[in-house]
Each structure stands twice: as C-alpha cells, then as structure tokens.
CSV table of C-alpha atoms in Angstrom, one decimal:
chain,number,residue,atom,x,y,z
A,112,GLY,CA,0.0,0.0,0.0
A,113,GLN,CA,0.9,3.6,0.2
A,114,SER,CA,1.7,5.8,3.2
A,115,LEU,CA,3.0,9.3,3.7
A,116,GLU,CA,4.5,11.1,6.7
A,117,GLN,CA,4.7,14.8,7.0
A,118,PRO,CA,4.8,17.1,10.1
A,119,SER,CA,1.5,18.2,11.4
A,120,GLU,CA,2.4,21.9,12.0
A,121,VAL,CA,5.1,24.4,11.1
A,122,THR,CA,5.4,28.0,12.2
A,123,ALA,CA,7.5,30.8,10.8
A,124,VAL,CA,7.6,34.6,10.4
A,125,GLU,CA,7.2,36.7,7.4
A,126,GLY,CA,10.2,36.8,5.1
A,127,ALA,CA,11.6,33.6,6.5
A,128,ILE,CA,12.2,30.3,4.6
A,129,VAL,CA,10.4,27.1,5.7
A,130,GLN,CA,10.9,23.5,4.5
A,131,ILE,CA,8.0,20.9,4.8
A,132,ASN,CA,9.3,17.4,4.6
A,133,CYS,CA,7.5,14.3,3.2
A,134,THR,CA,8.5,10.7,3.4
A,135,TYR,CA,6.6,8.1,1.6
A,136,GLN,CA,6.2,4.3,1.1
A,137,THR,CA,4.5,3.2,-2.1
A,138,SER,CA,4.5,0.1,-4.3
A,139,GLY,CA,4.3,1.9,-7.6
A,140,PHE,CA,5.8,5.4,-7.9
A,141,TYR,CA,5.2,8.0,-10.6
A,142,GLY,CA,6.2,11.1,-8.6
A,143,LEU,CA,5.5,13.3,-5.6
A,144,SER,CA,2.9,16.0,-5.8
A,145,TRP,CA,2.2,19.0,-3.5
A,146,TYR,CA,-1.1,20.7,-2.9
A,147,GLN,CA,-2.0,23.9,-1.0
A,148,GLN,CA,-5.3,24.4,0.8
A,149,HIS,CA,-6.4,27.6,2.5
A,150,ASP,CA,-8.8,27.3,5.4
A,151,GLY,CA,-12.3,26.6,4.1
A,152,GLY,CA,-11.1,26.4,0.5
A,153,ALA,CA,-10.4,23.7,-2.1
A,154,PRO,CA,-7.0,22.1,-2.5
A,155,THR,CA,-4.9,23.5,-5.4
A,156,PHE,CA,-2.0,21.9,-7.2
A,157,LEU,CA,1.4,23.4,-6.5
A,158,SER,CA,4.1,21.1,-8.0
A,159,TYR,CA,5.0,17.7,-9.2
A,160,ASN,CA,8.4,16.0,-9.2
A,161,ALA,CA,8.9,12.8,-11.2
A,162,LEU,CA,12.7,12.9,-11.2
A,163,ASP,CA,15.3,13.5,-8.6
A,164,GLY,CA,16.2,17.1,-7.9
A,165,LEU,CA,14.9,20.5,-7.3
A,166,GLU,CA,12.0,22.2,-9.2
A,167,GLU,CA,11.6,25.9,-8.7
A,168,THR,CA,8.4,27.9,-9.3
A,169,GLY,CA,8.7,31.4,-8.1
A,170,ARG,CA,9.0,31.5,-4.3
A,171,PHE,CA,8.1,27.8,-4.0
A,172,SER,CA,10.5,24.9,-4.8
A,173,SER,CA,10.0,21.2,-4.5
A,174,PHE,CA,12.7,18.5,-4.1
A,175,LEU,CA,12.6,14.8,-4.6
A,176,SER,CA,15.0,11.9,-3.8
A,177,ARG,CA,13.6,8.7,-5.1
A,178,SER,CA,16.3,6.6,-3.5
A,179,ASP,CA,15.4,8.0,-0.1
A,180,SER,CA,11.7,8.0,-0.7
A,181,TYR,CA,11.8,11.6,0.4
A,182,GLY,CA,10.8,15.0,-0.8
A,183,TYR,CA,10.2,18.5,0.5
A,184,LEU,CA,8.5,21.7,-0.3
A,185,LEU,CA,10.5,24.9,0.2
A,186,LEU,CA,8.8,28.2,0.7
A,187,GLN,CA,10.9,31.3,0.5
A,188,GLU,CA,10.2,34.9,1.4
A,189,LEU,CA,7.2,33.8,3.4
A,190,GLN,CA,4.1,36.0,3.3
A,191,MET,CA,1.0,36.0,5.5
A,192,LYS,CA,-1.0,34.6,2.6
A,193,ASP,CA,1.1,31.4,2.7
A,194,SER,CA,-0.6,30.4,5.9
A,195,ALA,CA,-2.4,27.3,4.7
A,196,SER,CA,-2.2,23.5,4.8
A,197,TYR,CA,0.2,21.7,2.5
A,198,PHE,CA,-0.3,18.1,1.4
A,199,CYS,CA,2.1,15.8,-0.3
A,200,ALA,CA,0.6,13.0,-2.4
A,201,VAL,CA,1.7,9.9,-4.3
A,202,SER,CA,-0.1,7.8,-6.9
A,203,ASN,CA,-1.7,4.5,-6.0
A,204,GLN,CA,0.0,1.4,-7.5
A,205,ALA,CA,-2.2,1.4,-10.6
A,206,GLY,CA,-1.5,5.1,-11.3
A,207,THR,CA,-5.2,5.9,-11.2
A,208,ALA,CA,-5.6,7.9,-8.0
A,209,LEU,CA,-3.6,9.9,-5.5
A,210,ILE,CA,-3.1,9.1,-1.9
A,211,PHE,CA,-2.6,12.2,0.3
A,212,GLY,CA,-0.6,12.7,3.4
A,213,LYS,CA,-2.4,14.1,6.5
A,214,GLY,CA,-1.2,17.6,5.7
A,215,THR,CA,1.1,20.2,7.4
A,216,THR,CA,-0.5,23.4,8.7
A,217,LEU,CA,1.8,26.4,8.1
A,218,SER,CA,1.2,29.5,10.2
A,219,VAL,CA,3.1,32.6,9.2
A,220,SER,CA,3.2,35.4,11.7
A,221,SER,CA,4.3,39.0,11.4
B,295,ASN,CA,-14.9,27.6,-17.9
B,296,ALA,CA,-16.4,26.8,-14.5
B,297,GLY,CA,-13.9,24.0,-13.8
B,298,VAL,CA,-15.3,21.6,-11.2
B,299,THR,CA,-18.5,22.5,-9.5
B,300,GLN,CA,-20.3,20.7,-6.6
B,301,THR,CA,-23.9,20.7,-5.5
B,302,PRO,CA,-25.1,21.3,-2.8
B,303,LYS,CA,-22.6,23.5,-0.9
B,304,PHE,CA,-24.0,22.6,2.5
B,305,ARG,CA,-26.5,20.1,3.7
B,306,VAL,CA,-27.9,18.9,7.0
B,307,LEU,CA,-29.3,15.3,7.2
B,308,LYS,CA,-30.8,13.2,9.9
B,309,THR,CA,-29.4,9.7,10.6
B,310,GLY,CA,-30.9,7.2,8.1
B,311,GLN,CA,-31.7,9.8,5.4
B,312,SER,CA,-30.3,9.4,1.9
B,313,MET,CA,-28.8,12.0,-0.4
B,314,THR,CA,-26.8,12.4,-3.6
B,315,LEU,CA,-23.9,14.8,-4.1
B,316,LEU,CA,-23.3,16.0,-7.6
B,317,CYS,CA,-20.0,16.9,-9.2
B,318,ALA,CA,-19.7,18.3,-12.6
B,319,GLN,CA,-16.6,19.3,-14.7
B,320,ASP,CA,-16.4,21.1,-18.0
B,321,MET,CA,-12.7,20.3,-18.8
B,322,ASN,CA,-13.4,17.0,-20.6
B,323,HIS,CA,-11.4,15.2,-18.0
B,324,GLU,CA,-11.4,11.4,-18.1
B,325,TYR,CA,-10.8,10.8,-14.4
B,326,MET,CA,-12.9,11.9,-11.5
B,327,TYR,CA,-12.6,11.4,-7.7
B,328,TRP,CA,-14.5,11.8,-4.5
B,329,TYR,CA,-12.6,12.6,-1.2
B,330,ARG,CA,-13.7,13.3,2.3
B,331,GLN,CA,-11.8,15.5,4.6
B,332,ASP,CA,-11.9,15.4,8.4
B,333,PRO,CA,-9.9,17.3,10.9
B,334,GLY,CA,-6.4,15.9,11.2
B,335,MET,CA,-7.1,13.2,8.6
B,336,GLY,CA,-6.2,14.9,5.4
B,337,LEU,CA,-7.9,13.9,2.2
B,338,ARG,CA,-9.1,10.3,2.0
B,339,LEU,CA,-10.2,8.8,-1.3
B,340,ILE,CA,-13.8,7.4,-1.3
B,341,HIS,CA,-14.3,6.3,-4.9
B,342,TYR,CA,-13.0,7.3,-8.2
B,343,SER,CA,-13.7,6.8,-11.9
B,344,VAL,CA,-11.3,6.4,-14.8
B,345,GLY,CA,-13.9,7.0,-17.5
B,346,GLU,CA,-17.6,7.2,-18.3
B,347,GLY,CA,-19.4,4.1,-17.0
B,348,THR,CA,-16.5,3.0,-14.7
B,349,THR,CA,-16.1,3.3,-10.9
B,350,ALA,CA,-13.5,1.9,-8.4
B,351,LYS,CA,-13.2,1.9,-4.7
B,352,GLY,CA,-10.7,4.1,-2.8
B,353,GLU,CA,-9.5,4.0,0.8
B,354,VAL,CA,-12.8,4.5,2.6
B,355,PRO,CA,-15.7,3.3,0.3
B,356,ASP,CA,-18.0,1.8,2.9
B,357,GLY,CA,-21.4,3.5,3.2
B,358,TYR,CA,-21.1,5.3,-0.2
B,359,ASN,CA,-22.0,4.5,-3.8
B,360,VAL,CA,-21.1,6.3,-7.0
B,361,SER,CA,-22.1,6.5,-10.6
B,362,ARG,CA,-20.5,8.0,-13.7
B,363,LEU,CA,-23.2,7.8,-16.4
B,364,LYS,CA,-21.9,10.9,-18.2
B,365,LYS,CA,-18.3,11.8,-18.6
B,366,GLN,CA,-18.8,15.3,-17.1
B,367,ASN,CA,-20.7,14.1,-14.0
B,368,PHE,CA,-19.8,12.0,-11.0
B,369,LEU,CA,-22.4,11.3,-8.4
B,370,LEU,CA,-21.8,10.3,-4.8
B,371,GLY,CA,-24.7,8.7,-2.9
B,372,LEU,CA,-25.3,8.1,0.8
B,373,GLU,CA,-28.1,5.5,1.1
B,374,SER,CA,-28.5,5.7,4.9
B,375,ALA,CA,-26.5,8.6,6.4
B,376,ALA,CA,-24.7,8.1,9.7
B,377,PRO,CA,-23.1,10.7,12.0
B,378,SER,CA,-19.7,9.3,11.1
B,379,GLN,CA,-20.3,10.6,7.6
B,380,THR,CA,-20.3,14.2,8.8
B,381,SER,CA,-17.4,15.7,6.8
B,382,VAL,CA,-16.4,18.0,4.0
B,383,TYR,CA,-16.6,16.2,0.6
B,384,PHE,CA,-14.4,17.3,-2.3
B,385,CYS,CA,-14.7,16.2,-5.9
B,386,ALA,CA,-11.8,16.4,-8.2
B,387,SER,CA,-10.9,15.6,-11.8
B,388,SER,CA,-7.8,15.0,-13.9
B,389,PRO,CA,-7.0,14.6,-17.6
B,390,GLY,CA,-5.9,11.0,-17.3
B,391,GLY,CA,-3.9,8.4,-15.5
B,392,GLY,CA,-0.2,8.0,-14.6
B,393,ALA,CA,1.6,11.3,-14.4
B,394,ALA,CA,-1.4,13.2,-15.8
B,395,GLN,CA,-3.5,12.3,-12.7
B,396,GLU,CA,-0.9,13.9,-10.4
B,397,THR,CA,-2.5,17.3,-11.3
B,398,GLN,CA,-6.0,17.2,-10.0
B,399,TYR,CA,-8.5,20.0,-10.1
B,400,PHE,CA,-10.8,20.3,-7.0
B,401,GLY,CA,-14.3,21.6,-6.6
B,402,PRO,CA,-15.2,24.0,-3.7
B,403,GLY,CA,-16.5,21.2,-1.4
B,404,THR,CA,-19.8,20.1,0.1
B,405,ARG,CA,-20.2,20.4,3.9
B,406,LEU,CA,-22.4,17.7,5.2
B,407,LEU,CA,-23.7,17.4,8.8
B,408,VAL,CA,-25.5,14.3,9.9
B,409,LEU,CA,-27.4,14.6,13.1
C-alpha cells in the first residue's frame, strides 16, 4: 500500500524560509505532488516531481530523492497569505488515483 | 470555464436519510474522484472513476456508492446517512492516469452534517 508522513504543524515569520518534509512508502511510484489548501477552501495543485532534484516555481520549490523516498516543499520569502495546509501525495499502484498525506499546517506570523 | 462544481454547498441530514452529491466538470477530463476531509485526517479517497461508466473503490468506500453515467458528471450517494459521515466532501478531476492524474482540479466542497 501507500503511506506518507509529514509534520502536522510548522510555524514561521514573514520573510523567512520554511521546509516541509514528506517521506513516503509506495509500491508503484510515478512522482510526488504537493497541494495547498487555505482554510475553508479547495486544495490547489502546487508542484509535481517525477525525477530527482529541485524544481523551482517562483517562491516555491520542490525537491525529490527517489532513492530515499523523500521529498520536501521549500517556501521562501514567506508571506501571511502562505498560511495554509500543505499536502504531499503519491499515486496508487495502478496510477489511477492519489493518496494524500495528512497535511502540514503552516502558520506565518508578522 | 467553471472548472469543477459541486452541488449542494451545504446540507444537514438526519441519521438514516439518503442524499446524492453532484460533481460536474467542464474540462473534458477522463478521471474523477470523491474525497472526504476530516480534521487531522487529510484527504481520503472514497471512490473514483477512470472514465464514463466506470467506478472503483478508494481508501474509505463503505457507506457510499457512486455513478458516472456521463463523462462530465460524478455522483456520490449516501443510502443511509450516519453521524460518522459528517465531513467535507471534495470532488476532483484530472486529464488521465499515470503522471497526468498527479494534477487534480478540485471543486469547492460540500459540507455535510449528519445529526
């Protein structure tokens, strides 16, 4: 089966850098995805890593190490609006659905 | 484009009542999903569909049924609601399987309270 582990909460101040880690176990791996969800809202796609290394998109970057079954989401120059929950996700064995981690709640303070 | 829409936005049921949640997408996506979200539990997959006329069980399918009679619609049914089904329900869609289904588009959610 699939399982994912990520911290439940992270706190930081505006302008700082924060890293949200995700370790996974899966029997069929396509890649690691990250989603953001603001309180009361719908999850939205942030990034997807299929290969090892760092992918950068503006202030957000995502990293994957397939050999370590590990990835992280890096958020730079934090802003108050980055306060949200962040979920990592991997595909099920058949590649037909995503299994999500329990999410990390990021609180950014001024 | 409306993307993914869900009906209703909020509903209160009594134990034992039945209801159907409707999800519609206008992106011509092949795959559709139903999740439930409870505090501290993340998103858990209930059922999903890889195309019109197909359905498959997810992580927590008990107490729910689904149908995908049209490509753009995915219905989630509760035949006899229980308080344990109080949750926020999200529908999502994706263009296809494999790497393509890593990018899912979510609806705004349906908040269901079962008394």
